[in-house]
Amino acid sequence: MSFDGMFTHSMVNELNRTLKGGRISKIQQPFANELILTVRSNRKNEQLLLSAHPSYARLQVTTQPFANPAKPSTFVMSLRKYITSAIVQGFRQLNNDRVVMIDLSAKNELGDIHQYTLTIEIMSRHSNIFLINNETNNIVDLIKRVSPENNSFRGLLPGDTYQLPPSQNKMNPFTATKEDFENLDDANAIREKFEGIGLDTSDELEEIMKKNGDPIEFINNFDELISANTANLHKNKKLGFFPIEYKNTTDIIGYYPTLGQLLDNYYLDRARIDRIEQQTKSITHRLSIILKKDKSKIKKLNKQLEQTKIMDQYNLYGELLTTYMSKIERGSKSIILTNYYNNEEVKIALNPEYSPSDNAQSYYKRYRKLQNSIPHINEQLEITTNEVNYLDSVLASLEYVDIEDVDGIIEELEESGYIKKKKKNQRRKKKKTVGEKFETSTGIQVIVGKNNIENDKLTMKLAQKNHYWLHVKGIPGSHVILESSDPDEQSLVEAASIAAYYSKARDSAKVPVDYLQVRNIRKPNGAKPGFVIFEGQKTMLVDPDRNLVNKLKVDTK
């Protein structure tokens, strides 16, 4: 399900229960399109996220940590001026559209009370967040300013009169009657007539109508169904989120007590990967070019290696021509000779311009050339394959590391010579302990490397020889150390689940994880960061479990 009008309706109800009457105590803009309002409500601080991201636009209460930029944006400065300490009067939805108004009451420097509306329009790439002065209906400021040349329908600059986005002239399903659903044949017709109904809701309503059920009863009971159960579903091999458990959906991953927690779980990886991509776009582009060249080189090397298989045949031809030299007539283009190793006849092509002796030496020369090329081809194949595996591991790590770990990966690439080193004053050095720390249910510490340099330090320098090392089998991932010489089975399984989670197989099931003691691991001379070889390992199958990983994570802040 997308963040459609039905989900917006549900979210507005949840936010009114949670934040209505609260006071705004802090305003941040951690990313270009995202705003965080800290609201003091019911004796605790809640983070209200308003996102105008082109792909992840939404509003919700979130528990995810966000860093506060050192320099606030112009939009944040405007918000702090007008609505710091404002009281949240309530949340309103425009009909059943994805437009939400947050009514605010704030005092100015003289103590006079003024009314403002913080409006979020969830419209894909046109999503926006506005602060509107209710007395004048003018835009105080907005998160995305658009010049008149790029938008002729309405003004999208501070000082412009606020106008609602273009209406679709559809009916609000929450004000509909049973007659309004008559003559609607399928889900498409339902979406065409009613506002804010997405694919999954229209499919559910179509199914209800096919079974002679009452669609109005479903809509009227929608809010009660949400309060009873909030589900996160896996449907048709695609991860999706739903406010309720629809009858025509299957493969439930998990239930969450609030819609905010549901969205945190759903968007966690998507938003994180998107932010990392923004920060490392030029780097990943460069690595992808190198990777493409390396893979092409490996194909050529393998082709050359395949061609060397004919060298024994060339050697045989040289031997036979030398042995039967007297039978060869000068100027012949070919000759049939008996192979004295198996008594089979062999047809050998000849150069008519060469003497019999020169023809034999020509085959010996080709044999030696191919024979001498094999060590070079194998050496280049090993070097290039190791580089491909290394670059694959770096690109894979960007899929599962946190945003704060990106600097470590950039430093690793600088040390390895893949990107140019920045001047020392261009990046602030952060003194940081190696790896992410976890603790199993039985109290054993687990440490996870977050880049290949950390993996090397963790495995080859910091880990004790009798501790256990874990890594996904044959897939790029982090090195994981279980700090025990005799771990219980539960701790091994939990450490293996962590290893599977911090790998390219994060979204898979039944992931094979190798484990063995550190003493059985060694690093070849000159090997790329993170590359080790080992023997005597055992393998177990585990599922990467985010909930388990979050539960076992040690808070080091």
Coordinates of C-alpha atoms in Angstrom, one line a residue:
M1 CA 0.0 0.0 0.0
S2 CA 1.2 3.5 -0.7
F3 CA 0.8 6.5 1.5
D4 CA -2.7 7.2 0.0
G5 CA -5.6 9.1 1.3
M6 CA -6.9 6.2 3.4
F7 CA -3.5 5.9 5.1
T8 CA -3.4 9.6 5.5
H9 CA -6.8 9.5 7.2
S10 CA -5.5 6.8 9.6
M11 CA -2.3 8.8 10.3
V12 CA -4.2 12.0 11.1
N13 CA -6.3 10.2 13.6
E14 CA -3.2 8.7 15.3
L15 CA -1.4 12.1 15.4
N16 CA -4.5 13.7 17.0
R17 CA -4.5 11.1 19.7
T18 CA -0.7 11.4 20.3
L19 CA 0.2 15.1 19.7
K20 CA -2.9 17.2 20.0
G21 CA -2.4 19.8 22.7
G22 CA 1.4 19.3 22.7
R23 CA 3.9 22.1 22.5
I24 CA 6.7 22.4 19.9
S25 CA 10.0 22.5 21.7
K26 CA 12.5 22.0 18.9
I27 CA 12.7 22.4 15.1
Q28 CA 15.3 20.7 12.9
Q29 CA 15.8 20.0 9.2
P30 CA 18.3 17.1 9.1
F31 CA 17.9 16.7 5.3
A32 CA 16.9 18.9 2.4
N33 CA 13.3 17.6 2.2
E34 CA 12.7 16.5 5.8
L35 CA 11.6 18.4 8.9
I36 CA 11.6 17.2 12.5
L37 CA 9.4 18.9 15.1
T38 CA 10.0 17.8 18.7
V39 CA 6.6 18.0 20.4
R40 CA 6.2 17.8 24.2
S41 CA 3.0 15.9 24.7
N42 CA 1.7 13.7 27.5
R43 CA 4.8 14.3 29.5
K44 CA 7.2 13.0 26.9
N45 CA 9.0 14.3 23.8
E46 CA 7.8 12.9 20.4
Q47 CA 9.5 13.5 17.1
L48 CA 7.1 14.5 14.3
L49 CA 8.6 13.8 10.9
L50 CA 7.3 15.8 7.9
S51 CA 8.9 14.6 4.7
A52 CA 8.5 16.3 1.2
H53 CA 10.9 13.7 -0.3
P54 CA 9.9 12.8 -3.9
S55 CA 9.8 9.1 -3.1
Y56 CA 9.2 8.9 0.6
A57 CA 6.8 11.9 1.3
R58 CA 4.9 11.3 4.5
L59 CA 4.2 12.5 8.1
Q60 CA 4.5 10.3 11.2
V61 CA 5.9 10.1 14.7
T62 CA 9.3 8.6 14.5
T63 CA 11.8 7.1 17.0
Q64 CA 14.7 7.2 14.6
P65 CA 17.7 9.4 15.6
F66 CA 18.4 12.4 13.4
A67 CA 21.5 14.6 13.5
N68 CA 20.9 18.4 13.9
P69 CA 22.9 20.3 11.2
A70 CA 25.3 22.9 12.5
K71 CA 23.8 25.6 10.3
P72 CA 20.0 25.8 10.2
S73 CA 18.3 26.4 6.8
T74 CA 16.3 29.5 6.0
F75 CA 13.1 27.5 6.3
V76 CA 14.1 26.3 9.8
M77 CA 15.0 29.9 10.9
S78 CA 11.5 31.1 9.8
L79 CA 9.8 28.2 11.6
R80 CA 11.8 28.9 14.8
K81 CA 10.9 32.6 14.6
Y82 CA 7.1 32.0 14.4
I83 CA 6.2 28.6 15.9
T84 CA 8.8 27.8 18.6
S85 CA 6.7 26.9 21.7
A86 CA 3.5 26.9 19.6
I87 CA 0.6 24.7 20.8
V88 CA -0.6 22.0 18.4
Q89 CA -4.3 22.6 18.2
G90 CA -4.9 19.5 16.0
F91 CA -4.4 17.8 12.6
R92 CA -6.8 18.1 9.7
Q93 CA -7.0 16.2 6.4
L94 CA -8.3 17.9 3.2
N95 CA -11.3 15.6 2.4
N96 CA -9.6 12.3 1.8
D97 CA -6.6 13.8 -0.1
R98 CA -3.0 13.6 0.9
V99 CA -2.9 17.1 2.2
V100 CA -2.7 17.6 6.0
M101 CA -3.0 20.8 8.0
I102 CA -1.5 21.2 11.4
D103 CA -3.2 24.0 13.3
L104 CA -0.9 25.9 15.6
S105 CA -1.3 28.6 18.2
A106 CA 1.8 30.7 18.9
K107 CA 2.7 33.9 20.9
N108 CA 4.9 36.6 19.4
E109 CA 7.5 38.7 21.3
L110 CA 4.8 40.9 22.8
G111 CA 2.7 38.0 24.0
D112 CA 0.0 38.3 21.3
I113 CA -1.4 35.0 20.1
H114 CA -1.4 34.3 16.4
Q115 CA -2.7 31.3 14.5
Y116 CA -0.6 29.5 11.9
T117 CA -1.1 26.4 9.8
L118 CA 1.7 24.0 8.9
T119 CA 0.6 22.3 5.8
I120 CA 2.2 19.2 4.1
E121 CA 1.2 18.2 0.6
I122 CA 2.1 14.7 -0.2
M123 CA 2.3 14.7 -4.0
S124 CA 5.4 12.7 -5.1
R125 CA 8.0 15.1 -6.6
H126 CA 5.6 18.0 -6.1
S127 CA 5.5 17.4 -2.3
N128 CA 6.0 20.5 -0.1
I129 CA 5.7 21.8 3.4
F130 CA 4.2 25.3 4.0
L131 CA 3.9 27.6 7.0
I132 CA 0.8 29.8 6.5
N133 CA -0.3 32.8 8.4
N134 CA -4.0 32.3 9.0
E135 CA -4.8 36.0 9.4
T136 CA -3.5 36.8 5.9
N137 CA -3.5 33.3 4.3
N138 CA -0.1 34.2 3.0
I139 CA 2.8 31.7 2.9
V140 CA 5.4 32.6 5.6
D141 CA 7.9 30.2 4.1
L142 CA 8.0 26.7 2.5
I143 CA 10.6 23.9 2.2
K144 CA 10.7 24.0 -1.6
R145 CA 10.6 27.4 -3.3
V146 CA 9.4 27.3 -6.9
S147 CA 9.7 30.3 -9.2
P148 CA 6.6 31.5 -11.2
E149 CA 8.3 30.4 -14.5
N150 CA 8.2 26.8 -13.3
N151 CA 4.6 26.9 -11.8
S152 CA 1.9 29.0 -13.4
F153 CA -1.0 27.5 -11.4
R154 CA -0.2 29.1 -8.0
G155 CA 2.5 31.1 -6.2
L156 CA 5.1 29.0 -4.3
L157 CA 7.3 31.7 -2.8
P158 CA 7.2 33.4 0.7
G159 CA 4.6 36.1 0.7
D160 CA 2.4 34.5 -1.9
T161 CA -1.3 33.8 -1.1
Y162 CA -1.6 30.1 -0.3
Q163 CA -3.8 28.1 -2.7
L164 CA -4.7 24.5 -2.5
P165 CA -3.3 22.1 -5.1
P166 CA -5.6 21.4 -8.1
S167 CA -8.7 19.4 -7.1
Q168 CA -9.4 16.0 -8.7
N169 CA -13.1 16.5 -8.3
K170 CA -13.6 13.1 -6.7
M171 CA -15.9 12.0 -3.9
N172 CA -14.7 11.5 -0.3
P173 CA -15.4 7.8 0.5
F174 CA -16.0 8.7 4.2
T175 CA -19.1 10.7 3.1
A176 CA -20.3 8.2 0.5
T177 CA -23.6 6.2 0.7
K178 CA -24.3 2.7 -0.5
E179 CA -25.9 4.1 -3.7
D180 CA -22.6 5.8 -4.6
F181 CA -21.0 2.4 -5.0
E182 CA -23.7 1.1 -7.4
N183 CA -22.7 0.3 -11.0
L184 CA -19.0 0.3 -10.1
D185 CA -17.7 -2.8 -11.9
D186 CA -14.1 -3.0 -10.7
A187 CA -11.3 -1.5 -8.7
N188 CA -10.4 0.9 -11.4
A189 CA -13.9 2.4 -11.4
I190 CA -13.7 2.7 -7.6
R191 CA -10.4 4.6 -7.8
E192 CA -11.8 6.9 -10.6
K193 CA -14.8 7.9 -8.5
F194 CA -13.4 8.2 -4.9
E195 CA -10.6 10.4 -3.6
G196 CA -7.5 8.9 -1.9
I197 CA -8.2 5.3 -2.6
G198 CA -5.1 3.3 -3.6
L199 CA -4.7 0.0 -5.4
D200 CA -4.9 -2.3 -2.4
T201 CA -8.0 -0.5 -0.9
S202 CA -9.8 -0.6 -4.2
D203 CA -9.0 -4.3 -4.7
E204 CA -10.3 -4.9 -1.2
L205 CA -13.6 -3.0 -1.9
E206 CA -14.0 -4.8 -5.2
E207 CA -13.6 -8.2 -3.4
I208 CA -16.2 -7.1 -0.8
M209 CA -18.7 -6.1 -3.5
K210 CA -18.2 -9.3 -5.5
K211 CA -19.2 -11.3 -2.4
N212 CA -22.3 -9.0 -2.0
G213 CA -20.7 -7.3 1.1
D214 CA -21.3 -3.7 2.1
P215 CA -18.4 -1.4 1.1
I216 CA -19.9 1.4 3.3
E217 CA -19.7 -0.9 6.4
F218 CA -16.0 -1.5 5.6
I219 CA -15.3 2.3 5.3
N220 CA -17.3 3.1 8.4
N221 CA -15.4 0.5 10.5
F222 CA -12.0 1.5 9.0
D223 CA -10.9 3.4 12.1
E224 CA -11.9 0.6 14.5
L225 CA -10.1 -1.9 12.4
I226 CA -6.9 0.2 12.6
S227 CA -7.0 0.5 16.4
A228 CA -7.4 -3.3 16.6
N229 CA -4.4 -4.2 14.5
T230 CA -1.7 -2.5 12.5
A231 CA 0.0 -4.8 10.0
N232 CA 3.1 -4.7 7.9
L233 CA 2.7 -7.1 5.0
H234 CA 4.8 -8.9 2.4
K235 CA 2.8 -9.3 -0.7
N236 CA 3.8 -10.6 -4.1
K237 CA 7.5 -10.7 -3.2
K238 CA 7.3 -6.9 -2.5
L239 CA 7.5 -5.3 0.9
G240 CA 4.4 -3.2 1.6
F241 CA 2.7 -1.5 4.5
F242 CA -1.0 -1.5 5.4
P243 CA -3.0 0.2 8.2
I244 CA -5.2 -2.9 8.6
E245 CA -5.0 -6.6 7.6
Y246 CA -6.8 -6.8 4.2
K247 CA -8.4 -10.1 3.4
N248 CA -6.9 -10.3 -0.1
T249 CA -3.3 -9.9 1.3
T250 CA -1.0 -12.6 2.6
D251 CA 2.5 -13.2 4.0
I252 CA 2.4 -11.0 7.1
I253 CA 5.9 -10.0 8.3
G254 CA 4.9 -8.3 11.5
Y255 CA 2.5 -6.2 13.5
Y256 CA 3.2 -2.8 15.0
P257 CA 1.3 -1.0 17.7
T258 CA 1.4 2.4 15.9
L259 CA 1.4 3.5 12.3
G260 CA 4.6 5.5 13.1
Q261 CA 6.5 2.4 14.2
L262 CA 5.2 0.6 11.1
L263 CA 6.6 3.3 8.8
D264 CA 9.9 3.5 10.7
N265 CA 10.3 -0.2 9.9
Y266 CA 9.2 0.2 6.3
Y267 CA 11.2 3.3 5.4
L268 CA 14.3 2.6 7.5
D269 CA 16.4 1.0 4.8
R270 CA 14.9 2.9 1.9
A271 CA 15.6 6.4 3.4
R272 CA 19.0 5.3 4.7
I273 CA 20.1 4.0 1.3
D274 CA 18.8 7.0 -0.4
R275 CA 20.7 9.4 1.8
I276 CA 23.9 7.3 1.4
E277 CA 23.5 7.3 -2.4
Q278 CA 23.2 11.1 -2.3
Q279 CA 26.4 11.4 -0.3
T280 CA 28.4 8.8 -2.3
K281 CA 26.9 9.2 -5.8
S282 CA 30.2 10.2 -7.5
I283 CA 32.2 7.5 -5.6
T284 CA 29.8 4.7 -6.5
H285 CA 29.8 5.9 -10.1
R286 CA 33.6 5.7 -10.3
L287 CA 33.7 2.3 -8.6
S288 CA 31.0 1.0 -10.9
I289 CA 33.1 2.0 -14.0
I290 CA 36.2 0.2 -12.5
L291 CA 34.1 -2.8 -11.7
K292 CA 32.7 -3.0 -15.2
K293 CA 36.2 -2.8 -16.7
D294 CA 37.4 -5.5 -14.3
K295 CA 34.6 -7.8 -15.2
S296 CA 35.2 -7.3 -18.9
K297 CA 38.9 -8.0 -18.3
I298 CA 38.1 -11.3 -16.4
K299 CA 36.1 -12.4 -19.4
K300 CA 39.0 -11.7 -21.8
L301 CA 41.5 -13.5 -19.4
N302 CA 39.2 -16.5 -19.1
K303 CA 38.9 -16.6 -22.9
Q304 CA 42.8 -16.5 -23.2
L305 CA 43.0 -19.2 -20.6
E306 CA 40.6 -21.3 -22.6
Q307 CA 42.7 -20.9 -25.7
T308 CA 45.8 -22.3 -23.9
K309 CA 44.1 -25.7 -23.8
I310 CA 45.2 -26.2 -27.4
M311 CA 48.9 -25.9 -26.5
D312 CA 49.4 -29.6 -25.8
Q313 CA 48.1 -30.3 -29.3
Y314 CA 50.7 -27.9 -30.8
N315 CA 53.4 -29.7 -28.8
L316 CA 52.2 -33.0 -30.2
Y317 CA 52.2 -31.6 -33.8
G318 CA 55.8 -30.4 -33.3
E319 CA 56.8 -33.9 -32.1
L320 CA 55.1 -35.8 -34.9
L321 CA 56.5 -33.4 -37.6
T322 CA 60.0 -33.8 -36.1
T323 CA 59.6 -37.6 -35.9
Y324 CA 58.2 -38.0 -39.5
M325 CA 60.3 -35.3 -41.1
S326 CA 61.3 -37.4 -44.0
K327 CA 57.7 -38.1 -45.0
I328 CA 56.9 -34.4 -45.4
E329 CA 57.1 -33.0 -48.9
R330 CA 58.1 -29.3 -49.2
G331 CA 55.2 -27.1 -50.3
S332 CA 52.5 -29.4 -48.8
K333 CA 49.5 -27.6 -47.2
S334 CA 48.8 -30.5 -44.8
I335 CA 49.9 -34.1 -43.9
I336 CA 48.2 -37.0 -42.1
L337 CA 50.5 -38.8 -39.6
T338 CA 50.0 -41.5 -37.0
N339 CA 49.9 -40.5 -33.4
Y340 CA 52.2 -43.0 -31.8
Y341 CA 50.6 -42.4 -28.4
N342 CA 47.2 -43.8 -29.4
N343 CA 47.8 -45.1 -32.9
E344 CA 45.2 -42.6 -34.3
E345 CA 45.7 -40.6 -37.5
V346 CA 46.2 -36.9 -37.1
K347 CA 45.8 -34.3 -39.9
I348 CA 48.3 -31.4 -39.4
A349 CA 48.1 -28.1 -41.3
L350 CA 51.3 -26.9 -42.8
N351 CA 52.6 -23.6 -44.2
P352 CA 53.7 -24.5 -47.8
E353 CA 56.3 -21.7 -47.7
Y354 CA 58.1 -23.3 -44.7
S355 CA 60.5 -26.2 -44.7
P356 CA 59.4 -29.3 -42.8
S357 CA 61.8 -28.3 -40.0
D358 CA 60.3 -24.7 -39.9
N359 CA 56.8 -26.1 -39.7
A360 CA 57.7 -28.2 -36.7
Q361 CA 59.5 -25.3 -35.0
S362 CA 56.4 -23.1 -35.7
Y363 CA 54.2 -25.5 -33.6
Y364 CA 56.8 -25.6 -30.8
K365 CA 57.0 -21.8 -30.8
R366 CA 53.2 -21.5 -30.4
Y367 CA 53.3 -24.2 -27.7
R368 CA 55.9 -22.3 -25.7
K369 CA 54.1 -19.0 -26.1
L370 CA 50.9 -20.3 -24.7
Q371 CA 52.7 -22.2 -21.9
N372 CA 54.6 -19.0 -20.9
S373 CA 51.4 -17.0 -20.9
I374 CA 49.5 -19.2 -18.4
P375 CA 51.3 -17.9 -15.2
H376 CA 50.7 -14.3 -16.3
I377 CA 47.1 -14.9 -17.2
N378 CA 46.5 -16.7 -13.8
E379 CA 48.3 -13.9 -11.9
Q380 CA 46.1 -11.2 -13.7
L381 CA 43.0 -13.3 -13.2
E382 CA 43.7 -13.5 -9.4
I383 CA 44.5 -9.8 -9.1
T384 CA 41.4 -8.7 -11.1
T385 CA 39.1 -11.2 -9.3
N386 CA 40.3 -10.0 -5.9
E387 CA 39.6 -6.4 -7.0
V388 CA 36.1 -7.3 -8.2
N389 CA 35.4 -9.1 -4.9
Y390 CA 36.7 -6.1 -3.0
L391 CA 34.7 -3.5 -4.9
D392 CA 31.6 -5.7 -4.6
S393 CA 32.1 -5.8 -0.8
V394 CA 32.5 -2.0 -0.7
L395 CA 29.4 -1.3 -2.8
A396 CA 27.5 -4.0 -0.8
S397 CA 28.5 -2.3 2.5
L398 CA 26.9 0.9 1.4
E399 CA 23.6 -1.0 1.3
Y400 CA 23.7 -1.9 5.0
V401 CA 25.9 0.6 6.9
D402 CA 24.4 3.6 8.7
I403 CA 24.9 7.1 7.3
E404 CA 27.5 7.9 10.0
D405 CA 29.7 5.0 8.8
V406 CA 30.1 6.4 5.3
D407 CA 33.1 8.5 6.2
G408 CA 35.0 5.3 7.2
I409 CA 34.3 3.7 3.8
I410 CA 35.5 6.9 2.0
E411 CA 38.7 6.8 4.1
E412 CA 39.1 3.1 3.2
L413 CA 38.8 3.9 -0.5
E414 CA 41.3 6.8 -0.1
E415 CA 43.8 4.5 1.6
S416 CA 43.3 1.9 -1.2
G417 CA 43.9 4.5 -3.9
Y418 CA 40.5 4.3 -5.5
I419 CA 39.6 8.0 -4.8
K420 CA 41.7 11.0 -4.3
K421 CA 42.5 11.9 -0.7
K422 CA 41.0 15.1 0.6
K423 CA 43.0 17.7 2.5
K424 CA 43.1 17.0 6.2
N425 CA 41.0 20.0 7.1
Q426 CA 38.2 19.0 4.6
R427 CA 36.9 16.2 6.8
R428 CA 36.7 16.2 10.6
K429 CA 38.4 13.2 12.1
K430 CA 36.2 11.4 14.6
K431 CA 37.8 9.2 17.1
K432 CA 35.7 6.1 17.1
T433 CA 35.9 2.6 18.5
V434 CA 36.2 -0.1 15.9
G435 CA 32.9 -1.8 15.0
E436 CA 29.3 -1.8 16.2
K437 CA 28.6 -3.5 19.5
F438 CA 25.9 -6.0 20.4
E439 CA 25.2 -8.3 23.3
T440 CA 23.6 -11.7 23.0
S441 CA 20.7 -12.8 25.2
T442 CA 23.2 -14.7 27.4
G443 CA 25.4 -11.7 27.8
I444 CA 28.2 -12.4 25.3
Q445 CA 29.6 -9.4 23.4
V446 CA 29.4 -9.3 19.6
I447 CA 31.3 -6.8 17.5
V448 CA 30.6 -6.1 13.8
G449 CA 33.0 -4.4 11.4
K450 CA 31.3 -1.6 9.4
N451 CA 33.9 -1.3 6.6
N452 CA 36.8 -3.5 5.3
I453 CA 39.5 -1.6 7.3
E454 CA 37.5 -2.2 10.4
N455 CA 37.0 -5.8 9.4
D456 CA 40.8 -6.3 9.2
K457 CA 41.5 -4.6 12.5
L458 CA 38.7 -6.5 14.2
T459 CA 39.7 -9.9 12.9
M460 CA 43.5 -9.7 12.6
K461 CA 44.4 -7.4 15.5
L462 CA 41.7 -7.0 18.2
A463 CA 40.0 -10.4 18.3
Q464 CA 41.4 -13.1 20.6
K465 CA 42.5 -16.3 18.8
N466 CA 39.9 -18.4 20.7
H467 CA 37.0 -16.1 19.9
Y468 CA 34.6 -17.0 17.1
W469 CA 34.5 -15.4 13.7
L470 CA 31.3 -15.3 11.6
H471 CA 30.7 -14.3 8.0
V472 CA 28.0 -15.0 5.4
K473 CA 29.0 -17.7 3.0
G474 CA 30.2 -16.5 -0.4
I475 CA 28.5 -13.1 -0.1
P476 CA 29.9 -9.7 0.7
G477 CA 29.3 -8.8 4.4
S478 CA 30.8 -7.7 7.6
H479 CA 33.2 -9.6 9.8
V480 CA 31.5 -10.5 13.1
I481 CA 33.4 -11.5 16.3
L482 CA 31.6 -13.4 19.1
E483 CA 33.8 -12.8 22.1
S484 CA 33.7 -16.3 23.6
S485 CA 35.8 -19.4 23.3
D486 CA 32.9 -21.7 24.1
P487 CA 29.6 -20.0 23.1
D488 CA 26.2 -21.5 23.8
E489 CA 24.1 -22.4 20.8
Q490 CA 21.7 -19.5 21.2
S491 CA 24.5 -16.9 21.2
L492 CA 26.0 -18.5 18.0
V493 CA 22.6 -18.3 16.3
E494 CA 22.1 -14.7 17.4
A495 CA 25.6 -13.7 16.2
A496 CA 25.0 -15.5 12.9
S497 CA 21.7 -13.6 12.5
I498 CA 23.6 -10.3 13.0
A499 CA 26.2 -11.4 10.4
A500 CA 23.4 -12.2 7.9
Y501 CA 21.8 -8.8 8.6
Y502 CA 25.0 -6.9 8.0
S503 CA 25.5 -8.4 4.6
K504 CA 24.2 -8.2 1.0
A505 CA 21.8 -11.0 2.0
R506 CA 19.9 -8.8 4.4
D507 CA 16.6 -9.2 2.6
S508 CA 16.9 -13.0 2.1
A509 CA 15.8 -15.9 4.1
K510 CA 17.8 -19.0 5.3
V511 CA 21.2 -17.3 4.8
P512 CA 24.3 -19.6 5.2
V513 CA 26.8 -18.2 7.7
D514 CA 30.3 -19.7 8.3
Y515 CA 31.7 -19.7 11.8
L516 CA 35.0 -20.8 13.3
Q517 CA 37.7 -19.7 15.8
V518 CA 39.8 -16.7 14.8
R519 CA 43.0 -18.9 15.0
N520 CA 42.0 -20.6 11.8
I521 CA 41.9 -17.3 9.8
R522 CA 44.8 -15.8 8.0
K523 CA 45.3 -12.9 5.6
P524 CA 47.5 -13.4 2.5
N525 CA 50.3 -10.9 1.9
G526 CA 49.2 -8.0 -0.2
A527 CA 45.5 -9.0 0.0
K528 CA 42.8 -6.3 -0.3
P529 CA 41.3 -4.9 3.0
G530 CA 38.7 -7.3 4.4
F531 CA 40.0 -10.3 2.5
V532 CA 40.9 -13.4 4.5
I533 CA 41.2 -17.1 4.0
F534 CA 40.2 -19.8 6.4
E535 CA 39.6 -23.6 6.8
G536 CA 37.7 -25.9 9.2
Q537 CA 34.6 -23.7 9.3
K538 CA 31.1 -24.9 10.1
T539 CA 27.9 -23.4 8.5
M540 CA 24.5 -22.7 9.8
L541 CA 21.3 -21.3 8.2
V542 CA 19.7 -18.3 9.8
D543 CA 17.2 -15.5 9.0
P544 CA 18.4 -11.9 9.1
D545 CA 16.2 -10.5 11.8
R546 CA 16.0 -6.7 12.1
N547 CA 14.0 -6.8 15.3
L548 CA 16.5 -9.2 17.0
V549 CA 19.4 -7.0 15.8
N550 CA 17.8 -3.9 17.2
K551 CA 17.1 -5.7 20.5
L552 CA 20.7 -6.9 20.9
K553 CA 22.3 -3.6 19.8
V554 CA 24.3 -1.9 22.6
D555 CA 23.6 1.9 22.9
T556 CA 27.0 3.6 23.0
K557 CA 25.7 7.1 22.9

